[in-house]
Tab-separated table of C-alpha atoms in Angstrom:
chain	number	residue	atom	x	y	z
Q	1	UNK	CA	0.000	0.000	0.000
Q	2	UNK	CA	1.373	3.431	-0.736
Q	3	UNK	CA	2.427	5.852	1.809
Q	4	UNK	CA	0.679	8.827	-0.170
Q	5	UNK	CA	-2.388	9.984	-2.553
Q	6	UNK	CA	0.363	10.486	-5.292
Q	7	UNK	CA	1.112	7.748	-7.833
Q	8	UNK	CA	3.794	7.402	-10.674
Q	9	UNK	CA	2.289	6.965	-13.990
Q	10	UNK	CA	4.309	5.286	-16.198
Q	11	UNK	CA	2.974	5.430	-20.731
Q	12	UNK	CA	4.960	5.631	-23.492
Q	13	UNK	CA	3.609	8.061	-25.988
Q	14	UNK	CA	3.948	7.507	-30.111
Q	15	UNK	CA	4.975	10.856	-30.848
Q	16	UNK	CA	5.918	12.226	-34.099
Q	17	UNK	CA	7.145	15.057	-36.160
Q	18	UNK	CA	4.486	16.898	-37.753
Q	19	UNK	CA	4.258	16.936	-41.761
Q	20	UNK	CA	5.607	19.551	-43.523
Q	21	UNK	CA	2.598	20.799	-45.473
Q	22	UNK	CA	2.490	21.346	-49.175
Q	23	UNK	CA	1.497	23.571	-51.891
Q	24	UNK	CA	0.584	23.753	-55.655
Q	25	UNK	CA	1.736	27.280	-57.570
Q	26	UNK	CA	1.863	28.445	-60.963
Q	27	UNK	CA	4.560	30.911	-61.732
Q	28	UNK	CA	6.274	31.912	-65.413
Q	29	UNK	CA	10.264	32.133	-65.283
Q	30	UNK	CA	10.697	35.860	-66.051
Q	31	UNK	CA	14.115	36.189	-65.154
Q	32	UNK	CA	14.411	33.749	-68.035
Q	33	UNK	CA	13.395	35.584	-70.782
Q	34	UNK	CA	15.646	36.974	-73.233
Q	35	UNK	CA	14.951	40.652	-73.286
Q	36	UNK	CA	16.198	41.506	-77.262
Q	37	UNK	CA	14.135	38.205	-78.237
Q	38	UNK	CA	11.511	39.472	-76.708
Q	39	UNK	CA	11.995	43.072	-77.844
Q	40	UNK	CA	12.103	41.549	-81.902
Q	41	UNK	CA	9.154	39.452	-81.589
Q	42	UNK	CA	7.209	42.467	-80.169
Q	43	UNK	CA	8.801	44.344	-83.615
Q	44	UNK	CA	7.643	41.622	-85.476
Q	45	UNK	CA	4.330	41.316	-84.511
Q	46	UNK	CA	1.571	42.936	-86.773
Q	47	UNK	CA	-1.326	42.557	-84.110
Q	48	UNK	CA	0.867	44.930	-81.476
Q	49	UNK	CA	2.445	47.267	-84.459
Q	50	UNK	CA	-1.000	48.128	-85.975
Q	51	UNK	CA	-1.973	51.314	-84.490
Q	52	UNK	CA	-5.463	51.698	-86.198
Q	53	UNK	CA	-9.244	51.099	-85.095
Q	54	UNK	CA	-11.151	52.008	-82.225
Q	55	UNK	CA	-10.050	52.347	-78.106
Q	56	UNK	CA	-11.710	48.806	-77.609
Q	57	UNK	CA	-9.866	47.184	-80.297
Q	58	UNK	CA	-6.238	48.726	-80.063
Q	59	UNK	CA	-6.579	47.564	-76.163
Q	60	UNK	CA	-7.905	44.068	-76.696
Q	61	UNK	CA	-4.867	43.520	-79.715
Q	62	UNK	CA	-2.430	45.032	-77.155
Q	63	UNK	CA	-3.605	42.778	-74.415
Q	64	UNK	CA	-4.090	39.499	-76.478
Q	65	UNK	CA	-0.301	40.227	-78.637
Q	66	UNK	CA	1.541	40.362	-75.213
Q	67	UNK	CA	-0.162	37.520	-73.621
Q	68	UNK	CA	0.937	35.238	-76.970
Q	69	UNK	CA	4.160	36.617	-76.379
Q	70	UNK	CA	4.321	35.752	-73.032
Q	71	UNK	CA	3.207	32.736	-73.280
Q	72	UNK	CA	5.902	32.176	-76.029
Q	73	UNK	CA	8.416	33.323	-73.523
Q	74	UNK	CA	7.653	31.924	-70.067
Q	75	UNK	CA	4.419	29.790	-70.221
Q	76	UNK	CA	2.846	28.922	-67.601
Q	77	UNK	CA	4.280	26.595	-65.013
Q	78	UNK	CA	3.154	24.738	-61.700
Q	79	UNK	CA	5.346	23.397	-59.018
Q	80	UNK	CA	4.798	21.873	-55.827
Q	81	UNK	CA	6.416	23.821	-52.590
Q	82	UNK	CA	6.319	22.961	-49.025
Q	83	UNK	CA	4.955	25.260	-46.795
Q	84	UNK	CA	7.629	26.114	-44.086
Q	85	UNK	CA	7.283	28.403	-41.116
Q	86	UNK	CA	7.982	31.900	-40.324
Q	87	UNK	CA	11.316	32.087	-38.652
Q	88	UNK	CA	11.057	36.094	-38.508
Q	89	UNK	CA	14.223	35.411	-35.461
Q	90	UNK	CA	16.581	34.156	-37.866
Q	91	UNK	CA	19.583	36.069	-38.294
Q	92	UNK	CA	23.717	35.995	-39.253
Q	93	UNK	CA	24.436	34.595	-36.596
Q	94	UNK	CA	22.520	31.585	-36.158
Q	95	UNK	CA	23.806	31.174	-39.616
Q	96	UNK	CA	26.869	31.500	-38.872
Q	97	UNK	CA	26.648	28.847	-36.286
Q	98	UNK	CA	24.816	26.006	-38.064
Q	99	UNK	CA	27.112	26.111	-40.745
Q	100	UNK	CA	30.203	25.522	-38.296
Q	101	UNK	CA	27.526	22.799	-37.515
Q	102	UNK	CA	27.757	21.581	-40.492
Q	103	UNK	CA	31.425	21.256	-40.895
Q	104	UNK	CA	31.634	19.595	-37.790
Q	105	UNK	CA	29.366	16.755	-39.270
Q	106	UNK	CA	30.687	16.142	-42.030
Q	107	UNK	CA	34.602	15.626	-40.616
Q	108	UNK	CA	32.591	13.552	-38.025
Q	109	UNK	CA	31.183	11.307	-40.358
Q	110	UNK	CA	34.405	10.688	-42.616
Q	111	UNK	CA	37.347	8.895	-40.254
Q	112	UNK	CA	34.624	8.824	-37.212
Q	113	UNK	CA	37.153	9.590	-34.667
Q	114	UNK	CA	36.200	10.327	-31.286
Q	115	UNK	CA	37.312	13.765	-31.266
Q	116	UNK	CA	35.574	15.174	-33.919
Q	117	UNK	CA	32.499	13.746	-32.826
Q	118	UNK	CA	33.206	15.817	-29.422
Q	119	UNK	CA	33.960	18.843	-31.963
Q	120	UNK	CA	30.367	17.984	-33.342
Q	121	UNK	CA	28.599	17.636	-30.034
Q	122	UNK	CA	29.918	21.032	-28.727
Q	123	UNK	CA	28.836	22.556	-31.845
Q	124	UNK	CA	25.334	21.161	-31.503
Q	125	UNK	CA	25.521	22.498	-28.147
Q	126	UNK	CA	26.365	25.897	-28.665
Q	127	UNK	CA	23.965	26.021	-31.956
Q	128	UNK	CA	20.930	25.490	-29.607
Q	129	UNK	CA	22.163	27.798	-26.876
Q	130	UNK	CA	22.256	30.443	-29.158
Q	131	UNK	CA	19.242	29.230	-31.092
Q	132	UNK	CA	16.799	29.751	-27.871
Q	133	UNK	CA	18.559	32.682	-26.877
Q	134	UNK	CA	18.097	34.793	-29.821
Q	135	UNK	CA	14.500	33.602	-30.032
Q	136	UNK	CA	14.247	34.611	-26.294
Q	137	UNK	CA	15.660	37.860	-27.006
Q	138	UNK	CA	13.755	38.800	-30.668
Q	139	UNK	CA	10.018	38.196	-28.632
Q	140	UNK	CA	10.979	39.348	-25.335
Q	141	UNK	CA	11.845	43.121	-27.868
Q	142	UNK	CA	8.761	42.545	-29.600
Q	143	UNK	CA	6.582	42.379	-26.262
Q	144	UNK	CA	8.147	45.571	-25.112
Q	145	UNK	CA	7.552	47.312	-29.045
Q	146	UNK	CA	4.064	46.655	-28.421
Q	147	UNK	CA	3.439	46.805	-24.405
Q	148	UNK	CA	0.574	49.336	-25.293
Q	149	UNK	CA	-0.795	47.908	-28.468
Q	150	UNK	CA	-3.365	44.764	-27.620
Q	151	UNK	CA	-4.016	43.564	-31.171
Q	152	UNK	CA	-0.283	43.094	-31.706
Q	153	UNK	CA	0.213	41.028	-28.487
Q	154	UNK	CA	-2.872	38.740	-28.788
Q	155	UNK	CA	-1.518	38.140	-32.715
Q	156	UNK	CA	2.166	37.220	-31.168
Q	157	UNK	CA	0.277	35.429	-28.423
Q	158	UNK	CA	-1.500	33.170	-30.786
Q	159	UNK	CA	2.084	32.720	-32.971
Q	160	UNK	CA	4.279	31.699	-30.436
Q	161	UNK	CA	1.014	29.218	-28.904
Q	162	UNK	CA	1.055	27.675	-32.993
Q	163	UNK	CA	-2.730	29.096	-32.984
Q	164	UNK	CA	-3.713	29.050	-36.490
Q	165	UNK	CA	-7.393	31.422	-36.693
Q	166	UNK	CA	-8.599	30.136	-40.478
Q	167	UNK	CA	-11.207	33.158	-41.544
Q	168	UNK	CA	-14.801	31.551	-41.563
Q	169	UNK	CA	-16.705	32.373	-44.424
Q	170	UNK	CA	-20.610	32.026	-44.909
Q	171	UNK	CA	-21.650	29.311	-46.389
Q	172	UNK	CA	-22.207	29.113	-50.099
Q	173	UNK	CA	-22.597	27.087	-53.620
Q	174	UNK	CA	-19.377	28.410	-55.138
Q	175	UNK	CA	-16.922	31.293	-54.413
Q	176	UNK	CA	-18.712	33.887	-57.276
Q	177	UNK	CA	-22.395	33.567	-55.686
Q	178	UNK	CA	-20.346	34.705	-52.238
Q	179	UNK	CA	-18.282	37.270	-53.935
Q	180	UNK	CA	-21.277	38.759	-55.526
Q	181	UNK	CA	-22.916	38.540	-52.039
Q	182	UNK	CA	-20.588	40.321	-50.200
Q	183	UNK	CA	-20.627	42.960	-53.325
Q	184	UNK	CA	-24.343	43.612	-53.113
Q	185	UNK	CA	-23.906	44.101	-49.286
Q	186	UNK	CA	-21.646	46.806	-49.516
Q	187	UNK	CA	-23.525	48.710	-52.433
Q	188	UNK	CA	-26.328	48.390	-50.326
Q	189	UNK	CA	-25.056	50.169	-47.519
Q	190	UNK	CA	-23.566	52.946	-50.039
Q	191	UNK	CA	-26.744	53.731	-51.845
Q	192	UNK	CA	-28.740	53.588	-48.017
Q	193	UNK	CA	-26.285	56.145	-46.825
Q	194	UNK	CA	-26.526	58.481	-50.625
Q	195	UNK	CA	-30.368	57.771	-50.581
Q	196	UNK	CA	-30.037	59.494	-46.565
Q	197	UNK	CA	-27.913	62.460	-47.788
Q	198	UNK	CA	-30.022	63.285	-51.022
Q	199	UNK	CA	-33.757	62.874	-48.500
Q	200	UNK	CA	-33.938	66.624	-48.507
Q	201	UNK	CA	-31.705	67.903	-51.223
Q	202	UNK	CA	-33.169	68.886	-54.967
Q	203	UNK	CA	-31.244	69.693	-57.774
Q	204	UNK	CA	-31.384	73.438	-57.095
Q	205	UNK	CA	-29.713	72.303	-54.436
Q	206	UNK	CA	-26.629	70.397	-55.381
Q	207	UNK	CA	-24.877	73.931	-57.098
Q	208	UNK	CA	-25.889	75.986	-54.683
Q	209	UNK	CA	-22.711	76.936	-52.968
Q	210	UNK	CA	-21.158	76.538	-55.904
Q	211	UNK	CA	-19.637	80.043	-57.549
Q	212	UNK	CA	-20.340	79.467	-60.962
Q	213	UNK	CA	-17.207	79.159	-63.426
Q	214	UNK	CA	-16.613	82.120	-65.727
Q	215	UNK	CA	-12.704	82.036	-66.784
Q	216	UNK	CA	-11.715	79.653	-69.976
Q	217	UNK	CA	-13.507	76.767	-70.087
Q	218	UNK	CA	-11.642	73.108	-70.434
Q	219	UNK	CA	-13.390	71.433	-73.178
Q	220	UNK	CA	-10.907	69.353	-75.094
Q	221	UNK	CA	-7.503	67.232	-73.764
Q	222	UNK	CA	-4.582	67.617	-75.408
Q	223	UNK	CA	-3.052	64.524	-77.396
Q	224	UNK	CA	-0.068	63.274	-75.487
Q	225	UNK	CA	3.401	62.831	-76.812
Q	226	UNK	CA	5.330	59.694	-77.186
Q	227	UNK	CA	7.653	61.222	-75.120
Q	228	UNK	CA	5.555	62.020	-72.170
Q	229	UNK	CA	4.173	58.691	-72.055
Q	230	UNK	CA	7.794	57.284	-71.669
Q	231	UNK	CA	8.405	59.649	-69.322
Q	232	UNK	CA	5.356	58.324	-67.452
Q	233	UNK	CA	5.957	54.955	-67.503
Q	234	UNK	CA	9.316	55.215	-66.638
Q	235	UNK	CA	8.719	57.036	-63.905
Q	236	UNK	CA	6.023	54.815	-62.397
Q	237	UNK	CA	6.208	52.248	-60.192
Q	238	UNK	CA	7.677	48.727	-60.878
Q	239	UNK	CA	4.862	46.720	-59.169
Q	240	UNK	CA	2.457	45.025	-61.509
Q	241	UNK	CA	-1.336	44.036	-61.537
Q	242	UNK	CA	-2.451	40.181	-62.071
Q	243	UNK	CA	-4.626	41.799	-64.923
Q	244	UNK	CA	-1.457	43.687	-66.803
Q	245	UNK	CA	-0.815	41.546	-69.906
Q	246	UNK	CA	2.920	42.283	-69.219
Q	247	UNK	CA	5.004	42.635	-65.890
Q	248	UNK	CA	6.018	45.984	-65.483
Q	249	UNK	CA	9.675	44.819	-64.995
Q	250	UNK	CA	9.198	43.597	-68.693
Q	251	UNK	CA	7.326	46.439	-70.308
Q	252	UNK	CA	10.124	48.988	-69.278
Q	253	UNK	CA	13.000	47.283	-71.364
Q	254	UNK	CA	10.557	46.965	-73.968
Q	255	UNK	CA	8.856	50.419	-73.692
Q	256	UNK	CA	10.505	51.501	-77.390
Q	257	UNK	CA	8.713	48.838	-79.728
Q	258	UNK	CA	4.884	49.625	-77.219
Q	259	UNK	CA	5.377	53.045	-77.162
Q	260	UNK	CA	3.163	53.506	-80.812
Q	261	UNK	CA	0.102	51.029	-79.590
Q	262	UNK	CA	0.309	52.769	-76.225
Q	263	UNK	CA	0.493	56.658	-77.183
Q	264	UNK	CA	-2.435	55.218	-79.781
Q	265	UNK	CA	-4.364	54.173	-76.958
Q	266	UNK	CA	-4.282	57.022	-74.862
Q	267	UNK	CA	-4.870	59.416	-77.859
Q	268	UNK	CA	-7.867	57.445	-79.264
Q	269	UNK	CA	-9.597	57.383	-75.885
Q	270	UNK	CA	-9.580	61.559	-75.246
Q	271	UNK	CA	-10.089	62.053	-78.603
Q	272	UNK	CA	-13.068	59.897	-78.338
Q	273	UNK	CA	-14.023	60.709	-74.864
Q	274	UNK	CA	-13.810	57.159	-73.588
Q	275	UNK	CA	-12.117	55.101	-71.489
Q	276	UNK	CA	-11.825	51.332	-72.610
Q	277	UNK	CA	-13.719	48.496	-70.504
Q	278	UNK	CA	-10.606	46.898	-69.479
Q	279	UNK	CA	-8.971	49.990	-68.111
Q	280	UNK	CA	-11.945	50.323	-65.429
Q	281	UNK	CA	-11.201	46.665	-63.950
Q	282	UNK	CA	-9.121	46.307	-60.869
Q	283	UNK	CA	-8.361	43.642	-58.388
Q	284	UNK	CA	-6.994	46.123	-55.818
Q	285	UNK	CA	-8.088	49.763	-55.930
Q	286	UNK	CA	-4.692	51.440	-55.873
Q	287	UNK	CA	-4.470	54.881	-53.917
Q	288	UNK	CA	-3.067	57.152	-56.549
Q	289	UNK	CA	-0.425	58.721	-55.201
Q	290	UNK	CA	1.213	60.361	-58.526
Q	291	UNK	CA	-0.924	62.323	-61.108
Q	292	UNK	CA	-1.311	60.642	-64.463
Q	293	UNK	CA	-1.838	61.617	-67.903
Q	294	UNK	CA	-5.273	63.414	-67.860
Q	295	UNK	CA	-4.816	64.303	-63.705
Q	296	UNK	CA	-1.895	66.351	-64.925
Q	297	UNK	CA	-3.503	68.669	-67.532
Q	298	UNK	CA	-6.619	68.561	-65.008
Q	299	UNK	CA	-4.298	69.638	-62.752
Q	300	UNK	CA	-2.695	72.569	-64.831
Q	301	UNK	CA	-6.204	73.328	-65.718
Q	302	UNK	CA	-7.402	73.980	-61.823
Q	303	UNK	CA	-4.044	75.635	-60.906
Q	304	UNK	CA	-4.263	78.123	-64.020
Q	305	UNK	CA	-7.975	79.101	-63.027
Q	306	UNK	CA	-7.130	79.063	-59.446
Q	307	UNK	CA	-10.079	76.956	-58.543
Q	308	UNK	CA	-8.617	75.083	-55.432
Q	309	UNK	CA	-9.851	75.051	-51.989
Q	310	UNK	CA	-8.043	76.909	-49.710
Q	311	UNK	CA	-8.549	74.497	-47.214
Q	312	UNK	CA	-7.532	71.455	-49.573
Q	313	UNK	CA	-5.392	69.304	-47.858
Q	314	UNK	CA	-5.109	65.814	-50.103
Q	315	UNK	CA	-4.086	65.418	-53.385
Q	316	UNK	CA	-2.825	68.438	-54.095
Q	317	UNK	CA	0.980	69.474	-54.080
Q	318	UNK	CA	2.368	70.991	-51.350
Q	319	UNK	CA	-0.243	70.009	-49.241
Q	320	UNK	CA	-1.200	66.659	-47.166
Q	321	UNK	CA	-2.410	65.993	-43.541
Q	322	UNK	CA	0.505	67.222	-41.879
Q	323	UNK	CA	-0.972	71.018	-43.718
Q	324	UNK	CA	-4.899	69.749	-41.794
Q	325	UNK	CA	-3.207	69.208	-38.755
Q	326	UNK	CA	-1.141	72.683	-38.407
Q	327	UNK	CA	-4.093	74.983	-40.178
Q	328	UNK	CA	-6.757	72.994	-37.200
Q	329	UNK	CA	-3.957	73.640	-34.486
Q	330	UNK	CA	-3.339	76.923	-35.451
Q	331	UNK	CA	-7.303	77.942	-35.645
Q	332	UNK	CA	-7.589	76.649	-32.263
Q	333	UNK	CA	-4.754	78.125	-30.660
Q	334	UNK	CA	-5.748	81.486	-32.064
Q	335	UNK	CA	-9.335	81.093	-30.700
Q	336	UNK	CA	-8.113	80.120	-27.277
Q	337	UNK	CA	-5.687	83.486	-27.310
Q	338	UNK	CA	-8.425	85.396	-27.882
Q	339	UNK	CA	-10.570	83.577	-25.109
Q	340	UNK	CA	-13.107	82.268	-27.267
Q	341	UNK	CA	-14.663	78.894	-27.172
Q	342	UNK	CA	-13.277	75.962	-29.273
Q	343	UNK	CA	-15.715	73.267	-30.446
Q	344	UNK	CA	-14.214	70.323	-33.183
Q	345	UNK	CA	-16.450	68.338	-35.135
Q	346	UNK	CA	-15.329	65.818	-37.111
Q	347	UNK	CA	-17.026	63.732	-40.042
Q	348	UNK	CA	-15.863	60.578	-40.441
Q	349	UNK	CA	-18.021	59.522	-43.580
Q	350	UNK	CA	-17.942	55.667	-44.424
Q	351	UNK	CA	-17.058	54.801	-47.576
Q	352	UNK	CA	-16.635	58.544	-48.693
Q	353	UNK	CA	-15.494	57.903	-52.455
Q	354	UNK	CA	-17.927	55.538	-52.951
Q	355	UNK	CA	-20.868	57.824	-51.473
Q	356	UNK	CA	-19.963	60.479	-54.070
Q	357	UNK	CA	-22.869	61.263	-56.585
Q	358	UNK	CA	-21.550	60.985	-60.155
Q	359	UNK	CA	-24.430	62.703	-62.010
Q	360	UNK	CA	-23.534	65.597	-59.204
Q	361	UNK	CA	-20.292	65.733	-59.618
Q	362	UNK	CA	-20.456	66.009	-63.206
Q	363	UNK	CA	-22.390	68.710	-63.124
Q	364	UNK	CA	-20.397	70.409	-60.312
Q	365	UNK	CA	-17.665	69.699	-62.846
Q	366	UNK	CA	-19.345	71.981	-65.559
Q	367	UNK	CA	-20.600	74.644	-63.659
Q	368	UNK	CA	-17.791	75.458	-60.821
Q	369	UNK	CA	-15.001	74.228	-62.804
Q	370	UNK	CA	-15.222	74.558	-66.351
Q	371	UNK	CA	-14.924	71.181	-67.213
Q	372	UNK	CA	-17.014	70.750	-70.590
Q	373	UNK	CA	-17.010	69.211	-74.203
Q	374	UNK	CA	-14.982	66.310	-74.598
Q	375	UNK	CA	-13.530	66.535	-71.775
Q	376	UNK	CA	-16.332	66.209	-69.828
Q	377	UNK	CA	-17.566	63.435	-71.906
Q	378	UNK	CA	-14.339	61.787	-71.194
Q	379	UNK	CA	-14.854	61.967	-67.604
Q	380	UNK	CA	-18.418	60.551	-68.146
Q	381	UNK	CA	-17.408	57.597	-69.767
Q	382	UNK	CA	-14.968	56.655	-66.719
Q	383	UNK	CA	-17.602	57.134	-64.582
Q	384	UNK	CA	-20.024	54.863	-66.216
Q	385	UNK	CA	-19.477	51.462	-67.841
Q	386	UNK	CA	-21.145	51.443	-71.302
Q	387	UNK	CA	-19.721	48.860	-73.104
Q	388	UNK	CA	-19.184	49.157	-77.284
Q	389	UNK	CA	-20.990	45.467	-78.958
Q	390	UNK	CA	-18.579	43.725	-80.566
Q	391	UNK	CA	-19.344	43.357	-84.227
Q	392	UNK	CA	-19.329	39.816	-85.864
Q	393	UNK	CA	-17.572	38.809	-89.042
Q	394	UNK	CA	-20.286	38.332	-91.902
Q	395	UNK	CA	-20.421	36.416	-95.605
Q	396	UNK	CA	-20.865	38.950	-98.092
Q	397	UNK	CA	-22.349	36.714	-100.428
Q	398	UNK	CA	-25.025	36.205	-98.141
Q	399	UNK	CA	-26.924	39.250	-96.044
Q	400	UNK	CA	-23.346	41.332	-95.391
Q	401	UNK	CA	-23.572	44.682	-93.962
Q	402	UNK	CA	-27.305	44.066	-93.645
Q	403	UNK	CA	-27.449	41.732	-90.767
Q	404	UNK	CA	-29.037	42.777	-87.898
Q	405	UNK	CA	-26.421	41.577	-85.249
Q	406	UNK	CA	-24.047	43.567	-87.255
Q	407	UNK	CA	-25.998	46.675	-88.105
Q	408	UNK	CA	-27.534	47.373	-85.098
Q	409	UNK	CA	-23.798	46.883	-82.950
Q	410	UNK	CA	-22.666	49.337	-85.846
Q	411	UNK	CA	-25.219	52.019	-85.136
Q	412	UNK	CA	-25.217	51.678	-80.855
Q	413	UNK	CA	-21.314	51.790	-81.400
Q	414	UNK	CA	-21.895	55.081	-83.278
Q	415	UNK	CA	-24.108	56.380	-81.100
Q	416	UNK	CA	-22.868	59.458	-79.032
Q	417	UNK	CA	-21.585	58.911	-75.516
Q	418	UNK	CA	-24.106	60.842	-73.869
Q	419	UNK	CA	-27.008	58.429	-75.586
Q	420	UNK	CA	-25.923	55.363	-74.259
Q	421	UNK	CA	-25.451	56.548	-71.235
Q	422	UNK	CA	-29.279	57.160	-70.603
Q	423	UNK	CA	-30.927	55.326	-67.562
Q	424	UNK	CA	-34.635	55.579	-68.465
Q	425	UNK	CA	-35.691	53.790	-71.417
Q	426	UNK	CA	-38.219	56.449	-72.498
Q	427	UNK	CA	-35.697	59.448	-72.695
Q	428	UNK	CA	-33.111	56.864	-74.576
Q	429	UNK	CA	-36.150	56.476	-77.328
Q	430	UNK	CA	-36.874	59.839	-77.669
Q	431	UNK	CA	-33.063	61.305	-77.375
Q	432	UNK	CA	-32.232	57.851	-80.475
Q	433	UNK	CA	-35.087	59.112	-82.052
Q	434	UNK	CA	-34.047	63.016	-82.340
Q	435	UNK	CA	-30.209	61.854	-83.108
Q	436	UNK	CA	-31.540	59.593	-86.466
Q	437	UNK	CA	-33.797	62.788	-87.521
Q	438	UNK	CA	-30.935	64.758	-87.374
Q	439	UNK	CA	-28.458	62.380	-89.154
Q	440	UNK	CA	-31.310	61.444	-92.257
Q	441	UNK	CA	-31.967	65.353	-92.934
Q	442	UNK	CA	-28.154	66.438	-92.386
């Protein structure tokens, strides 16, 4: 009989290391390609060298001639990698030390004497003393960076405990019904809060505080220069978009043979007053943080006419929060030296951009700003999605031009911008009714 409460327990546990865990990727071997074979075959190539037709079909040939190119190239490859884990701790060294590791091994392992296997054991030794200690010492700094920051420590927490927090989705068919679920939610929320806004407003009201424009008005955008657009795409960023037919790493070294299609492009789509389909698509909505082609000559257009706010403080040169901050500190610290009262109020609108009004803001546009004609159009056109119909091949010998799938995308493609851009279906009859009077007694 035992002299206590307390017993030995005695199991033998079948214990195992955990399985690396593994990964399927597609990639394409850029740093393969051959940058003057890829520069002649861009030379070569009729599709990307044509510079004539519409915005819509100089963008589609300058997409689908780079992707063959690319997929000439580097096609598309897919490897399997194993998932390791995040050793943020790791540094010289620890590096340092496991390769002196190393050594030790492998003159261990070749005459086996006894001392080099002592050499090999000390090594081990030392490589795992320094191992926890430089783990010790990168999360014990870490703690103390974020002592006063909770969401950091509860994230480290869960690291260093191996807690893995997979995101937990609703449940759904397929990934597109879900997408397009989480899409409606949101626009939801953005018209409930315009519909709010616009309860007591009329359109009297939208301009009223509006002075109304009275300098040179803006109405048409000046064709760019070959030169300028090398200028801006070599002064852009190198990060690329999955939806770029091209890495921009690629298109640089190449920008010479492009720079026709491209300065097409740009030139057919202000001269038109559109902006192609494909240019409104994004995966990520990128915060523009350097003016582009049309922002620029907006921007010379505003600055001539002096029509900024004097209170602007965001996308403007010269001026960013750090201007908000001292103009509100400086109100308020002349208000309290005059011993007057200070009340802040501060709107913190959600989703702001997406609140804005486009019908409002073009007219805002036109009547503060002098923003008109083409121009104006232009900026329509980006602000709506009307789509040109593609136009099928036809047999001559048979109905031709006369087919109705062709004629009829023929005459919406002709149609002016503002047309197709009608919501109500009455007012589109009557405006496509006035626009063929006036083109069969031209």
């Amino acid at each position: 009989c035992p002299s206590g409460d307390h017993l030995a327990i005695c199991t033998h546990l079948q214990t195992q290391k955990p399985k690396r865990e593994h990964k399927i990727v597609s990639f394409r071997a850029f740093r393969d390609i051959s940058i003057d074979d890829l520069v002649t075959d861009i030379t070569n190539s009729q599709t990307l060298q044509s510079i004539e037709g519409t915005t819509e079909e100089l963008v589609e040939r300058y997409n689908t001639g780079l992707q063959e190119l690319l997929d000439k190239h580097a096609p598309l490859q897919t490897k399997v990698i194993t998932i390791r884990p995040n050793t943020p701790w790791y540094n010289d060294s620890l590096r340092a030390a496991k390769r002196n590791r190393r050594k030790a091994e492998r003159k261990m392992r070749k005459p086996n004497l006894t001392v080099h296997t002592e050499i090999y054991k000390e090594a081990c030794i030392i490589y795992n003393k320094l191992m926890l200690q430089t783990k010790k010492d990168y999360y014990s700094s870490k703690i103390e960076e974020n002592s006063n920051d909770r969401r950091h420590l509860f994230k480290l927490t869960n690291t260093l405990m191996g807690c893995k927090r997979d995101t937990v989705l609703p449940s759904t068919d397929n990934d597109k019904s879900l997408a397009n679920k989480f899409c409606d939610f949101f626009i939801g929320i953005i018209i409930s809060i315009r519909n709010k806004l616009s309860e007591n407003q009329t359109d009297n009201d939208v301009l009223r505080a509006d002075v109304k424009f009275i300098g040179e008005r803006m109405e048409a955008l000046a064709p760019v220069t070959p030169e300028e657009v090398r200028k801006t795409i070599i002064h852009a960023s190198a990060k690329s978009c999955e939806l770029d037919p091209i890495p921009t790493s690629l298109l640089k070294p190449c920008l010479d043979s492009l720079l026709p299609i491209i300065t097409a492009i740009m030139n057919q789509s202000l001269l038109n007053s559109e902006v192609p389909t494909q240019f409104k698509q994004a995966i990520v909505r990128p915060l523009l943080k350097k003016p582009g082609l049309v922002a620029r000559r907006l921007e010379d257009h505003l600055d001539t006419n002096t029509l900024h706010d004097n209170l602007q403080s965001a996308y403007r040169a010269r001026h960013s929060t750090e201007t908000a901050l001292l103009r509100v500190h400086q109100d308020i610290a002349a208000a309290l030296d005059n011993n007057s009262c200070v009340v802040l109020i501060m709107l913190d609108l959600s989703a702001a951009f997406d609140v804005i009004d486009h019908p409002i803001l073009l007219k805002r546009l036109e009547h503060a700003y002098g923003i008109s004609g083409s121009v104006l159009l232009w900026f329509h056109s980006y602000l709506n999605s009307a789509k040109l119909l593609n136009v099928p091949r036809t047999k001559t010998k048979t109905y031709g031009e006369k087919r109705f799938d062709k004629c009829a995308a023929n005459l919406w493609n002709s149609l002016p911008v503002e047309i197709k851009h009608i919501d109500s279906l009455t007012v589109f009859k009557k405006a496509l009714k006035t626009h063929l009077f006036k083109l069969a007694y031209q």
